[in-house]
Every structure is written in C-alpha cells, then in structure tokens.
Tab-separated table of C-alpha atoms in Angstrom:
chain	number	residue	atom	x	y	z
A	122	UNK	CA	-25.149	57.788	-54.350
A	123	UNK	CA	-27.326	58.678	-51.752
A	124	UNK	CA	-25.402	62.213	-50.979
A	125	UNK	CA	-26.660	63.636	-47.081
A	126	UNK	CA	-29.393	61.551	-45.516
A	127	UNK	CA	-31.405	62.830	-42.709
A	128	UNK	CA	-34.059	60.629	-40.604
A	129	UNK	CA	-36.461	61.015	-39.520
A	130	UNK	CA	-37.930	63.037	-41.993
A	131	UNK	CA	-40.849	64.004	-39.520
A	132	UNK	CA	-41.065	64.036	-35.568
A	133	UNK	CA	-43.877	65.212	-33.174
A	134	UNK	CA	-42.593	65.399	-29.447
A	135	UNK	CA	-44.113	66.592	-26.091
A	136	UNK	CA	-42.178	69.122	-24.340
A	137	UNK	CA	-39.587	68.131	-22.219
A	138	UNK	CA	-38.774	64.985	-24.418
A	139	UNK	CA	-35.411	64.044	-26.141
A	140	UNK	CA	-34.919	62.691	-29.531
A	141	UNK	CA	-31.496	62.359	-31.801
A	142	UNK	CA	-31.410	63.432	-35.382
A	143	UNK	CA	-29.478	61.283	-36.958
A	144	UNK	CA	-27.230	62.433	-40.496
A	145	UNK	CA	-24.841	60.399	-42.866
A	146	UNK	CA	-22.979	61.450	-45.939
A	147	UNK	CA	-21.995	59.596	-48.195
A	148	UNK	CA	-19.657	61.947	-50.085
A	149	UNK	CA	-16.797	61.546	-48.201
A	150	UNK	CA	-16.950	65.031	-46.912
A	151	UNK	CA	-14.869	66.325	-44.056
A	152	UNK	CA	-17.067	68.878	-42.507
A	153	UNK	CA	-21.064	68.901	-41.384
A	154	UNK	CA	-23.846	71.271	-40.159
A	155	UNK	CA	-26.832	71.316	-38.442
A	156	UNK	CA	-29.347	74.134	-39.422
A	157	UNK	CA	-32.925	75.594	-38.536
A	158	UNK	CA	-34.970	76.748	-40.391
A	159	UNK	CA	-37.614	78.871	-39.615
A	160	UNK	CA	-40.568	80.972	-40.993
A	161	UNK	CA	-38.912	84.116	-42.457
A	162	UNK	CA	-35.788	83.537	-40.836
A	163	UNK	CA	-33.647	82.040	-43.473
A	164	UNK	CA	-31.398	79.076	-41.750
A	165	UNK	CA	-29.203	79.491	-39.227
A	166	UNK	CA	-26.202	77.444	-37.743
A	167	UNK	CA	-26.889	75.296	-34.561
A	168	UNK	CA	-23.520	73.613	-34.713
A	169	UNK	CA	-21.024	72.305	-36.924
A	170	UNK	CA	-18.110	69.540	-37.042
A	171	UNK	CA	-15.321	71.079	-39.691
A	172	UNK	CA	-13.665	67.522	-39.404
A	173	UNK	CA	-13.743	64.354	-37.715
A	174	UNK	CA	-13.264	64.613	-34.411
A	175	UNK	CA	-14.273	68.328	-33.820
A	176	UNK	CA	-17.531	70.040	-33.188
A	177	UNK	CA	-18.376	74.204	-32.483
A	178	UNK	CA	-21.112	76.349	-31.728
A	179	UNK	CA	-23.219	78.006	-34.195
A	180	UNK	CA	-25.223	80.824	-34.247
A	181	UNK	CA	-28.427	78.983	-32.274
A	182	UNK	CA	-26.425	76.429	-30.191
A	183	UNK	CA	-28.629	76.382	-27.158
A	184	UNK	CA	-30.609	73.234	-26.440
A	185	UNK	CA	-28.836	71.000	-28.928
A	186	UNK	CA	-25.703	68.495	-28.640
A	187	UNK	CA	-23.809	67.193	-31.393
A	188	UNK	CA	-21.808	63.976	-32.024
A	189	UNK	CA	-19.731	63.454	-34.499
A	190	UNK	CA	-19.870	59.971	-34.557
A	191	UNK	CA	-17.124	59.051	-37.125
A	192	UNK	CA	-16.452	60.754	-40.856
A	193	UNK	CA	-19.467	60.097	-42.125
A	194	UNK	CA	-22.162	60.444	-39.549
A	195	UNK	CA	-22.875	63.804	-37.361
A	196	UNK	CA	-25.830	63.312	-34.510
A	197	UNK	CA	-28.035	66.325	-32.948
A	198	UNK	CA	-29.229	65.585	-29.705
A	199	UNK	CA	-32.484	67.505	-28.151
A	200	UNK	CA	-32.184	66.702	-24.476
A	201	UNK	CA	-35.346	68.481	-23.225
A	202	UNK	CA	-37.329	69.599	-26.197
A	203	UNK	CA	-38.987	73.109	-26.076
A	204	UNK	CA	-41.707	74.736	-28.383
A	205	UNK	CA	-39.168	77.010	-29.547
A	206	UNK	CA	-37.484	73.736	-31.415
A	207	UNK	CA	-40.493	73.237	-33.400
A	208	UNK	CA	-38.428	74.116	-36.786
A	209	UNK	CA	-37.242	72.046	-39.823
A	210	UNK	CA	-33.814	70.750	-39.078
A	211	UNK	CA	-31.019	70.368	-42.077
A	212	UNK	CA	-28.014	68.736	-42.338
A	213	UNK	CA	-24.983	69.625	-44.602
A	214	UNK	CA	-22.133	68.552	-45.709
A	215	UNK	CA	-18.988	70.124	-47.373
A	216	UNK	CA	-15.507	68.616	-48.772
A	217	UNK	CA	-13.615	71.339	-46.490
A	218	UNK	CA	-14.812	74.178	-44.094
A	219	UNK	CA	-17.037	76.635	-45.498
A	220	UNK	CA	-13.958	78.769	-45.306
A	221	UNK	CA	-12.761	77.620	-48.080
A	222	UNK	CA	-13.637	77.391	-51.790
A	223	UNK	CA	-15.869	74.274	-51.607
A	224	UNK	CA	-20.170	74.373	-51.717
A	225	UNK	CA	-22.629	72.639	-48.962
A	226	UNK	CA	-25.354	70.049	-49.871
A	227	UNK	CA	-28.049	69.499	-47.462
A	228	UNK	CA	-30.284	66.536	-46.614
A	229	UNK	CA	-33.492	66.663	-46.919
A	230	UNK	CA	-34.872	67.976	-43.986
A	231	UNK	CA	-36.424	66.765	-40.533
A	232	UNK	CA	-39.256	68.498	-39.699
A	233	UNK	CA	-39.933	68.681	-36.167
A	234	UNK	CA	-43.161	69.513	-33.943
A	235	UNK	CA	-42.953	70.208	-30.325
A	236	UNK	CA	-45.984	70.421	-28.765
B	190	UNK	CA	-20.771	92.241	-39.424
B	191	UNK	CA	-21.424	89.574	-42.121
B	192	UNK	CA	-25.107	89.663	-43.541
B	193	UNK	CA	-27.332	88.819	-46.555
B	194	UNK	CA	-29.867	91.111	-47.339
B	195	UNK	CA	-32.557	89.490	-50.147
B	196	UNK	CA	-35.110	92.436	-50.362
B	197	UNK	CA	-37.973	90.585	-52.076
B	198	UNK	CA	-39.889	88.592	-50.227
B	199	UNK	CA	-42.330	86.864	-52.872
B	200	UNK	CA	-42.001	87.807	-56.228
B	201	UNK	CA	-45.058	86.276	-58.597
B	202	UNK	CA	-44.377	86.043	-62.686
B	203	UNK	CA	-46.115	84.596	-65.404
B	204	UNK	CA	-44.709	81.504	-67.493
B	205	UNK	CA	-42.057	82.978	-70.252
B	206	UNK	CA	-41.133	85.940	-68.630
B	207	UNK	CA	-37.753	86.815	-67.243
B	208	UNK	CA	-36.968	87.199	-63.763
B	209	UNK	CA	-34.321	89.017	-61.661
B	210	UNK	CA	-33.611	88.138	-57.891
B	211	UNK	CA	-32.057	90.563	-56.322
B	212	UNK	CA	-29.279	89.620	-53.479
B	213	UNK	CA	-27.142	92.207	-51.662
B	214	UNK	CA	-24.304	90.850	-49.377
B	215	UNK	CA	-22.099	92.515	-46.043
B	216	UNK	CA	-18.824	91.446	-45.140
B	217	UNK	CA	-15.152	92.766	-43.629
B	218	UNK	CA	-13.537	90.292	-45.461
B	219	UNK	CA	-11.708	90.452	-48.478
B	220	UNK	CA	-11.907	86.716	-49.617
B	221	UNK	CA	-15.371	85.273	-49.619
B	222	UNK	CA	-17.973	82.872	-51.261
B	223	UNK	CA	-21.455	83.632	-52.800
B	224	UNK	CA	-23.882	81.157	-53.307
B	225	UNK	CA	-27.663	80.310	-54.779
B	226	UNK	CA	-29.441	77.757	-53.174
B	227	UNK	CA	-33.148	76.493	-54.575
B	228	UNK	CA	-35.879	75.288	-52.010
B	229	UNK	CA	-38.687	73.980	-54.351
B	230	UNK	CA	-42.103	73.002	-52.705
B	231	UNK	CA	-40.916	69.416	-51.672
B	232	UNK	CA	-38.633	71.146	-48.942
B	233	UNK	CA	-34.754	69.762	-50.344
B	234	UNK	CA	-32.045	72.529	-50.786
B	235	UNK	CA	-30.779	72.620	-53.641
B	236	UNK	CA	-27.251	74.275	-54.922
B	237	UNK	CA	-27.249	76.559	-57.797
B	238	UNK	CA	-23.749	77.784	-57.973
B	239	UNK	CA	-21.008	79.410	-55.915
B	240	UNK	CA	-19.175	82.430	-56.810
B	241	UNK	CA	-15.703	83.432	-55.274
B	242	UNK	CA	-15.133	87.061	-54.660
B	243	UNK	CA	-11.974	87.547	-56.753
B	244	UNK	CA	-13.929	86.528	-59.617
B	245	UNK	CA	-16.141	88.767	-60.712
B	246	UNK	CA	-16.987	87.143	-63.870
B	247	UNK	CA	-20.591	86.735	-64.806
B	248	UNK	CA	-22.332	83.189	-65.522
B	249	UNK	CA	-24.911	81.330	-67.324
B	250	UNK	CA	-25.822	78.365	-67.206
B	251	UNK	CA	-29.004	77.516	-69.785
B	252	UNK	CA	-31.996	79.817	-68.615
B	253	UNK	CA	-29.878	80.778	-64.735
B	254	UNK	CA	-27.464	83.584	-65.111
B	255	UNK	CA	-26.210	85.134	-62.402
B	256	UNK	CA	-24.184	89.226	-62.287
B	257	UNK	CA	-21.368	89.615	-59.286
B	258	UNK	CA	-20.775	93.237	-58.851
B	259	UNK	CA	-18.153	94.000	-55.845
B	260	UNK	CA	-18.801	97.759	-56.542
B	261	UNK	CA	-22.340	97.366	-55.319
B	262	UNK	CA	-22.147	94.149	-53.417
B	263	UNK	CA	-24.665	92.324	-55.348
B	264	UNK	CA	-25.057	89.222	-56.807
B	265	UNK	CA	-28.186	88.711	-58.582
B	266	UNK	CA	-30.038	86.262	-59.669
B	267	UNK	CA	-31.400	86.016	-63.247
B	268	UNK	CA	-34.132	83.213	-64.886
B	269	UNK	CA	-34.977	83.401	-68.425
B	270	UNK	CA	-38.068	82.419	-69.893
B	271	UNK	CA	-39.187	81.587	-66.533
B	272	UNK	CA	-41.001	78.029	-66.053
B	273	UNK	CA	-44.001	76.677	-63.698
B	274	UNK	CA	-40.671	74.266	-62.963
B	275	UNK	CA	-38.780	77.644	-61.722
B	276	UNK	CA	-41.440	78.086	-58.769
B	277	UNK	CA	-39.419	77.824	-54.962
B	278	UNK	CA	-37.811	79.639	-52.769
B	279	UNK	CA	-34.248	81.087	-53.525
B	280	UNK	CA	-31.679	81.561	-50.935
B	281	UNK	CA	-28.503	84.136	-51.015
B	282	UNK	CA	-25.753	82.482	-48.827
B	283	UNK	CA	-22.380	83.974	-47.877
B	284	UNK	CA	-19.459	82.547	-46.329
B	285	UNK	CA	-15.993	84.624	-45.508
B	286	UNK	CA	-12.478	83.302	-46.301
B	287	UNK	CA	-10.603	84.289	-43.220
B	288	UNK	CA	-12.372	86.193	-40.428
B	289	UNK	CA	-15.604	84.309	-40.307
B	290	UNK	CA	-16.087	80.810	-38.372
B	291	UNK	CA	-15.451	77.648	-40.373
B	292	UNK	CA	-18.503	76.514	-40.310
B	293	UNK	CA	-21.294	79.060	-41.614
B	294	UNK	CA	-22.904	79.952	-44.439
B	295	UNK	CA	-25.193	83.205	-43.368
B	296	UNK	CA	-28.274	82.961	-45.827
B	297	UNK	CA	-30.846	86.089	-46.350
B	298	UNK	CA	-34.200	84.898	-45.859
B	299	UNK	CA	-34.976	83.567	-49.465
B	300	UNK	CA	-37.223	85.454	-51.950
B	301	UNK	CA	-40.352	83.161	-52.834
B	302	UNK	CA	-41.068	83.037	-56.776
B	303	UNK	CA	-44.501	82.163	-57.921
B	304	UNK	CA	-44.515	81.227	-61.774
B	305	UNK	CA	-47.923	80.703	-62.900
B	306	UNK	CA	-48.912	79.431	-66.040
C-alpha cells in the first residue's frame, strides 16, 4: 500500500520550460491537493480536485494547471516555468473535502529547481 | 480571516527532556479541524492527529500529547522524554467546517525542533 506517490522526486528546469507533476493515490480517496512549500512559508494551496471530475483554485494558483485525470491520479502542469516555482511541490490526498472530518496524507515531495 | 500562528521558529532540547509546541489558531467558523503534521529531515509529511473543535478533549498517545483549549485558541503540542528520533519540523494546520473552501488546510509555518543527544 503505496498511499500518495509523487514523481519525480527531483526536477531542474530552465526558465520558460514546462514539465507535469504527476500524483496517484492509492487510497481510494475522493479529493487531492497540490501544495508549495517554501522557506518559512509553511505550504500553501496551488489547487485542489474535491472529487473526480472537479478542480479549484488555491491560494497560489497562478502558473499551474491541474488535471484530474481519473479518481486516482491528479496532474500539475507548469506551462512556462519561472524562478519563482523553484519550491518543493506536495501532493495530498483526503477520503472527503477538507471540510469535513477526514485528515490529508501527502506524497513525498517533488522538489523542483528553476534556473 | 482563517490563520495559524506557530510562534517558535526553532526550538533546540536535549535528549529526555520534555517539550511543548506551542500552536495558536484564527477562524470565523464555529466547526473546524486541528491538525499536527511531522516533517522529519527526509522531507515526507507526516500526520500526527486531528482534533475537531467540538471536542475539546485532551490526548495522548505514548510520549505525543496534545491540549485543545477553545478559550485561548490553542492547541499545543506536547513530547515527553524527547528523543534524537523526535528531531523535524512540526506543522499546525487548520481547516473550517463551513465557510472555508473545500480544499485547504492553512498551516503556520512549522516550529523546527532540534533534539540533541
């Protein structure tokens, strides 16, 4: 039981390149995240997909896409990559929205270099 | 507006002593969810425990324990007998019942614990 798996676990890009983080969970969990993470900052949301079939903005949404490619699998997408994305990226999954009584468990991690 | 305030930034111990991290939490709503999360050196998150805001009931869990108190909007984090083992970061996380998005969990920005032997 492999829980949330994130690849790849490292990435360096040039700006202005795109790469896809790709996430699976195999928890049968209806709703995934992407977050940052950042020096000091804590994490914060880029998007999330509270079931199959729907995505929203986070807190950070700008530069990123999202897929959410079926139950178990939720995509983000860097179309022109900036500095500013160098971060570590997580993905999450929960059984239910994070309105409700349920917990997140993250993968672990993709960290990503733009130079 | 929600937030998650974790006032101690790095917090260094020696093995066996007890440690308290502190976590104070902002919301409107009246139904929410507190959590601990651990990020040890390797980089995975890790979850501790979730609390729910109508229950204010304390818990331990071997050397973890962790006090809710609404009246002060805290929820702490205890480690007993601290261990080299115990050394990460710890995250506060929040999410809200009804008037926040379904998606977030708002985390302060972690306290890092040194435990040295």
């Amino acid at each position: 039981n492999a829980g949330v798996t994130q690849t790849p676990k490292f990435q360096v890009l040039k700006t202005g390149q795109s790469m896809t983080l790709q996430c699976a969970q195999d928890m049968n969990h209806n709703s995934m995240y992407w977050y940052r993470q950042d020096p000091g900052m804590g994490l914060r949301l880029i998007y999330y997909s509270a079931s199959e079939g729907t995505t929203d903005k986070g807190e950070v949404p700008n530069g990123y896409n999202v897929s959410r490619l079926n139950k178990r699998e939720f995509s983000l997408r860097l179309e022109s990559a900036a500095p500013s994305q160098t971060s570590v990226y997580f993905c999450a999954s929960s059984e239910v929205p994070l309105r409700q009584p349920t917990e997140a468990f993250f993968g672990q991690g993709t960290r990503l270099t733009v130079v | 507006a929600q937030k998650v305030t974790q006032a101690q930034t790095e917090i260094s111990v020696v093995e066996k002593e007890d440690v308290t991290l502190d976590c104070v939490y902002e919301t409107r709503d009246t139904t929410y969810y507190l959590f601990w999360y651990k990020q040890p050196p390797s980089g995975e998150l890790v979850f501790l425990i979730r609390r729910n805001s109508f229950d204010e009931q304390n818990e331990i869990s071997g050397r973890y324990s962790w006090n809710f108190q609404k009246s002060t909007s805290s929820f702490n984090f205890t480690i007993t007998a601290s261990q080299v083992v115990d050394s990460a970061v710890y995250f506060c996380a929040l999410s809200e019942g009804s008037g926040g998005s379904q998606g977030n969990l708002i985390f302060g920005k972690g306290t890092k614990l040194s435990v040295k032997p």
